[in-house]
CSV table of C-alpha atoms in Angstrom, one decimal:
chain,number,residue,atom,x,y,z
K,142,MET,CA,-8.7,-15.5,10.1
K,143,HIS,CA,-5.7,-17.5,9.4
K,144,GLY,CA,-2.4,-17.1,10.2
K,145,LEU,CA,-0.8,-16.2,7.2
K,146,VAL,CA,-3.4,-13.6,6.7
K,147,LEU,CA,-3.0,-12.1,10.1
K,148,ALA,CA,1.0,-12.0,9.8
K,149,LEU,CA,0.4,-10.0,6.0
K,150,TRP,CA,-2.4,-8.0,7.8
K,151,ILE,CA,-0.5,-7.1,10.6
K,152,ALA,CA,2.9,-6.5,8.2
K,153,ASN,CA,0.9,-4.4,6.6
K,154,VAL,CA,-0.3,-2.0,9.5
K,155,LEU,CA,3.6,-1.7,10.7
K,156,LEU,CA,4.6,-0.8,7.0
K,157,ASP,CA,2.3,1.8,6.6
K,158,THR,CA,2.3,3.0,9.8
K,159,ALA,CA,6.2,2.9,9.5
K,160,GLY,CA,6.4,4.6,5.8
K,161,GLN,CA,4.1,7.0,7.0
K,162,LEU,CA,6.6,8.1,9.8
K,163,ALA,CA,9.6,8.3,7.8
K,164,PHE,CA,7.9,10.3,4.8
K,165,LYS,CA,6.8,12.7,8.2
K,166,ALA,CA,11.0,12.5,9.3
K,167,ALA,CA,12.0,13.2,5.8
K,168,ALA,CA,9.5,16.2,5.1
K,169,GLY,CA,9.1,18.0,8.3
K,170,ASP,CA,12.9,18.7,8.8
K,171,GLU,CA,13.4,22.3,8.9
K,172,ARG,CA,17.0,22.6,8.1
K,173,ALA,CA,15.9,21.3,4.6
K,174,GLY,CA,15.0,24.2,2.9
K,175,ASP,CA,13.0,24.8,-0.7
K,176,GLY,CA,12.3,23.8,-3.2
K,177,LEU,CA,15.2,22.0,-5.8
K,178,ALA,CA,17.5,22.2,-2.3
K,179,ARG,CA,14.7,20.9,0.0
K,180,TRP,CA,14.6,17.8,-2.3
K,181,ARG,CA,18.9,17.7,-2.6
K,182,TYR,CA,18.8,18.0,1.1
K,183,MET,CA,16.2,15.0,1.6
K,184,PHE,CA,17.9,12.5,-0.5
K,185,ALA,CA,20.9,12.8,0.7
K,186,ARG,CA,19.4,11.5,4.3
K,187,PRO,CA,18.2,8.2,5.3
K,188,TRP,CA,14.8,9.2,5.9
K,189,ILE,CA,13.1,9.4,2.8
K,190,TRP,CA,15.2,6.0,1.6
K,191,THR,CA,13.3,4.5,4.3
K,192,GLY,CA,9.9,5.5,3.5
K,193,ILE,CA,10.3,4.4,0.0
K,194,ALA,CA,11.6,1.1,1.2
K,195,CYS,CA,8.7,0.6,3.4
K,196,TYR,CA,6.7,1.7,0.4
K,197,VAL,CA,7.7,-0.8,-1.9
K,198,ALA,CA,7.3,-3.9,0.8
K,199,GLU,CA,4.3,-2.7,1.5
K,200,PHE,CA,3.3,-2.8,-1.9
K,201,VAL,CA,4.3,-6.7,-1.8
K,202,VAL,CA,3.3,-7.3,1.5
K,203,TRP,CA,-0.7,-6.2,-0.4
K,204,ILE,CA,-0.7,-8.0,-3.0
K,205,ALA,CA,0.6,-11.3,-1.0
K,206,PHE,CA,-2.9,-11.0,1.1
K,207,LEU,CA,-5.3,-9.5,-1.3
K,208,SER,CA,-4.0,-12.8,-3.0
K,209,LEU,CA,-5.6,-14.4,-0.2
K,210,VAL,CA,-8.7,-12.4,1.1
K,211,PRO,CA,-11.1,-10.2,-1.4
K,212,LEU,CA,-10.3,-6.4,-2.2
K,213,SER,CA,-13.4,-4.7,-0.1
K,214,GLU,CA,-11.8,-7.0,3.4
K,215,GLY,CA,-8.6,-5.6,2.2
K,216,VAL,CA,-10.6,-2.2,2.3
K,217,LEU,CA,-12.3,-2.4,5.9
K,218,LEU,CA,-9.0,-3.6,7.1
K,219,GLY,CA,-7.3,0.0,5.6
K,220,SER,CA,-8.9,1.6,7.7
K,221,ILE,CA,-6.9,0.2,11.0
K,222,ASN,CA,-4.2,2.4,9.8
K,223,ILE,CA,-5.6,5.7,9.7
K,224,VAL,CA,-6.0,5.3,13.5
K,225,ALA,CA,-2.5,3.6,13.6
K,226,ILE,CA,-1.0,6.1,12.2
K,227,MET,CA,-3.2,9.2,14.3
K,228,ILE,CA,-1.5,7.6,17.3
K,229,ALA,CA,1.8,7.3,16.3
K,230,GLY,CA,1.4,10.7,15.0
K,231,ARG,CA,0.7,11.7,18.5
K,232,LEU,CA,3.2,9.6,20.3
K,233,LEU,CA,6.3,10.6,17.9
K,234,PHE,CA,5.7,14.2,16.4
K,235,ARG,CA,3.8,15.5,19.6
K,236,GLU,CA,0.9,15.8,17.0
K,237,LYS,CA,-2.0,17.7,18.7
K,238,LEU,CA,-5.3,15.9,18.9
K,239,SER,CA,-7.8,18.3,19.4
K,240,PRO,CA,-11.8,16.6,19.5
K,241,LEU,CA,-12.3,18.0,16.5
K,242,ARG,CA,-9.2,16.5,14.8
K,243,VAL,CA,-9.9,12.9,16.7
K,244,THR,CA,-13.7,13.1,15.5
K,245,GLY,CA,-12.5,13.8,11.2
K,246,ILE,CA,-9.9,11.0,11.4
K,247,LEU,CA,-12.5,8.4,13.2
K,248,LEU,CA,-15.5,9.5,10.7
K,249,VAL,CA,-12.7,8.8,8.0
K,250,ALA,CA,-11.9,5.3,9.4
K,251,ALA,CA,-14.9,4.2,9.6
K,252,GLY,CA,-16.3,5.4,6.2
K,253,VAL,CA,-13.8,3.7,4.6
K,254,ALA,CA,-13.9,0.8,6.5
K,255,ILE,CA,-18.2,0.9,5.6
K,256,VAL,CA,-17.3,1.2,1.7
K,257,GLY,CA,-15.2,-2.4,2.6
K,258,ALA,CA,-17.8,-4.4,4.1
K,259,GLY,CA,-20.4,-2.9,2.0
K,260,SER,CA,-18.2,-3.8,-1.1
P,162,MET,CA,-2.1,27.8,4.6
P,163,LYS,CA,-5.9,26.5,4.2
P,164,ARG,CA,-4.6,27.7,0.2
P,165,PHE,CA,-1.7,25.4,0.9
P,166,TYR,CA,-3.9,22.4,2.1
P,167,LEU,CA,-6.8,22.8,-0.6
P,168,VAL,CA,-4.1,23.2,-3.6
P,169,GLY,CA,-2.1,20.5,-2.4
P,170,PHE,CA,-5.7,17.6,-1.8
P,171,ALA,CA,-6.6,19.1,-4.7
P,172,LEU,CA,-3.4,17.7,-6.6
P,173,LEU,CA,-3.3,14.9,-4.8
P,174,LEU,CA,-6.4,13.7,-5.5
P,175,ALA,CA,-5.4,14.3,-9.4
P,176,PHE,CA,-2.6,12.9,-9.6
P,177,ASP,CA,-4.0,9.6,-7.4
P,178,SER,CA,-6.6,9.8,-10.3
P,179,LEU,CA,-4.5,9.5,-13.3
P,180,ASN,CA,-2.5,6.8,-11.9
P,181,LEU,CA,-5.6,4.9,-11.1
P,182,VAL,CA,-7.0,5.4,-14.6
P,183,CYS,CA,-4.2,4.7,-16.4
P,184,PHE,CA,-3.3,1.4,-14.5
P,185,LYS,CA,-7.2,0.8,-15.3
P,186,MET,CA,-7.2,1.4,-19.1
P,187,ALA,CA,-3.1,-0.5,-19.4
P,188,GLY,CA,-4.9,-3.5,-17.5
P,189,ALA,CA,-7.7,-3.7,-19.6
P,190,HIS,CA,-5.4,-2.8,-22.9
P,191,ALA,CA,-3.3,-6.3,-21.8
P,192,LEU,CA,-5.6,-8.8,-20.6
P,193,PRO,CA,-4.7,-12.0,-20.7
P,194,VAL,CA,-3.4,-11.4,-17.0
P,195,GLU,CA,-0.5,-13.5,-16.7
P,196,VAL,CA,2.7,-14.0,-15.2
P,197,SER,CA,4.7,-14.1,-17.6
P,198,THR,CA,7.3,-11.4,-19.6
P,199,ALA,CA,5.0,-11.4,-22.5
P,200,TRP,CA,2.2,-9.9,-20.3
P,201,LEU,CA,4.8,-7.0,-18.5
P,202,ALA,CA,5.2,-6.8,-22.2
P,203,ARG,CA,2.1,-5.8,-23.5
P,204,VAL,CA,0.9,-3.7,-20.2
P,205,PHE,CA,4.5,-1.0,-21.2
P,206,ALA,CA,3.8,-1.8,-24.4
P,207,HIS,CA,0.4,1.2,-24.5
P,208,PRO,CA,1.3,5.0,-23.4
P,209,TRP,CA,-1.1,3.9,-20.2
P,210,ILE,CA,1.1,2.9,-18.0
P,211,TYR,CA,3.4,5.8,-18.7
P,212,GLY,CA,0.4,7.8,-17.2
P,213,ALA,CA,0.1,5.3,-14.3
P,214,VAL,CA,3.8,6.1,-13.6
P,215,LEU,CA,3.6,10.3,-13.9
P,216,GLY,CA,0.5,9.4,-11.8
P,217,TYR,CA,2.9,7.8,-8.8
P,218,ILE,CA,6.0,10.0,-9.2
P,219,GLY,CA,3.0,13.2,-9.1
P,220,ALA,CA,1.3,11.8,-5.9
P,221,PHE,CA,5.2,11.4,-4.4
P,222,VAL,CA,6.2,14.8,-5.2
P,223,THR,CA,2.9,16.8,-3.9
P,224,TRP,CA,3.0,14.1,-0.5
P,225,MET,CA,6.0,14.9,0.5
P,226,SER,CA,5.2,18.9,-0.3
P,227,LEU,CA,1.9,18.8,2.1
P,228,LEU,CA,3.9,17.0,4.7
P,229,LYS,CA,6.6,20.1,5.1
P,230,HIS,CA,3.4,21.2,7.3
P,231,ALA,CA,1.1,18.5,7.8
P,232,PRO,CA,0.7,16.5,10.6
P,233,ILE,CA,0.7,13.1,9.3
P,234,GLY,CA,-2.2,11.7,11.3
P,235,PRO,CA,-4.2,14.1,9.8
P,236,ALA,CA,-2.8,14.3,6.6
P,237,PHE,CA,-3.2,10.6,5.8
P,238,ALA,CA,-6.7,10.9,7.1
P,239,ALA,CA,-7.8,13.5,5.0
P,240,SER,CA,-5.9,11.3,1.7
P,241,HIS,CA,-8.5,8.9,1.7
P,242,LEU,CA,-11.0,11.1,-0.2
P,243,GLU,CA,-9.1,9.1,-2.7
P,244,VAL,CA,-11.7,6.4,-1.8
P,245,VAL,CA,-14.6,8.3,-2.7
P,246,SER,CA,-12.6,10.1,-6.1
P,247,VAL,CA,-12.4,6.6,-7.4
P,248,MET,CA,-16.1,5.6,-6.9
P,249,ALA,CA,-17.3,8.1,-9.0
P,250,LEU,CA,-14.6,8.0,-11.9
P,251,SER,CA,-15.5,4.2,-11.7
P,252,TRP,CA,-19.3,4.9,-11.9
P,253,TRP,CA,-18.7,7.5,-14.1
P,254,LEU,CA,-16.3,5.9,-16.7
P,255,PHE,CA,-15.6,2.2,-16.0
P,256,ALA,CA,-19.6,2.3,-15.4
P,257,GLU,CA,-19.2,-0.1,-12.3
P,258,PRO,CA,-22.1,-0.3,-10.2
P,259,VAL,CA,-22.1,1.8,-6.5
P,260,ARG,CA,-24.2,0.4,-3.4
P,261,PRO,CA,-26.0,2.7,-1.3
P,262,THR,CA,-23.6,1.1,1.8
P,263,GLN,CA,-21.0,2.7,-0.6
P,264,ILE,CA,-22.1,6.2,-0.8
P,265,ALA,CA,-23.2,5.3,2.8
P,266,GLY,CA,-19.6,5.3,3.5
P,267,ALA,CA,-18.4,7.5,1.0
P,268,ILE,CA,-20.3,10.3,3.3
P,269,ALA,CA,-18.7,9.7,6.0
P,270,ILE,CA,-15.2,10.2,4.4
P,271,VAL,CA,-15.9,14.0,3.1
P,272,ALA,CA,-17.9,14.3,6.7
P,273,GLY,CA,-14.4,13.7,8.6
P,274,ILE,CA,-11.9,15.6,6.5
P,275,VAL,CA,-15.1,18.7,6.8
P,276,CYS,CA,-14.4,18.1,10.5
P,277,LEU,CA,-10.3,17.7,9.6
P,278,ALA,CA,-10.4,21.3,7.9
P,279,ILE,CA,-12.6,23.3,10.3
P,280,ALA,CA,-10.4,22.0,12.7
P,281,GLU,CA,-7.4,22.9,11.0
P,282,GLY,CA,-8.5,26.8,10.5
P,283,ASP,CA,-9.1,26.7,14.3
P,284,GLU,CA,-5.2,25.4,14.7
P,285,GLY,CA,-4.1,28.5,11.9
P,286,ALA,CA,-5.9,31.0,14.4
P,287,ASP,CA,-4.1,29.5,17.5
P,288,ALA,CA,-0.3,29.8,15.6
P,289,HIS,CA,-1.5,33.5,14.5
P,290,ALA,CA,-2.3,33.7,17.7
P,291,VAL,CA,1.4,32.9,19.3
P,292,PRO,CA,4.3,32.9,16.7
P,293,ALA,CA,6.5,29.7,17.3
């Protein structure tokens, strides 16, 4: 794999993982309350903005990545993000990883990889 | 909680599909593709692009609502049901071919989400037994 492609791919995995964790940190804050007040609370704090910034940067990186690699390979590599976010959720939010959950997540990741490989 | 996830993921899928179909239509109306203000002007001259923007906003609001309760690992995996719906829609609306391997992948994704749904049912039972 070309160096630039590899760098863009790693950047994509890191930005996707960081962005989703930031969104979870914003959305999971129990002090935020409900309804419109919850949105006011979230937008007054940095986590949701961190997530949005990661998402925008990821979009640029993804477009650059796809200019070098066919979309099908991009989809194939995207399956890694699912596993990365599962592990990060376990480490940072202590999410329970029961055998059935791990099986489900790995099946989805495998399915996404197969769709990418077969396109 | 079951109903919360069911409605949430159905809405997410609907907004994602709206976004995708609108983008496809906006792109098709703005051909030829070029990196220029003229092309951007063509894209934004059609109502389709505003449907795509609506899809983005709707999906974001739905996702942030889902994450209030949903664990990020399983939820992010489950959001890939979109891959299956995109495949079905592109075949149905745009007559794009679907290959057998893609169908095999779609089946694996759906099977994985069924596992996650069953696992969530078990978690729900636990939550009732031990109130947090």
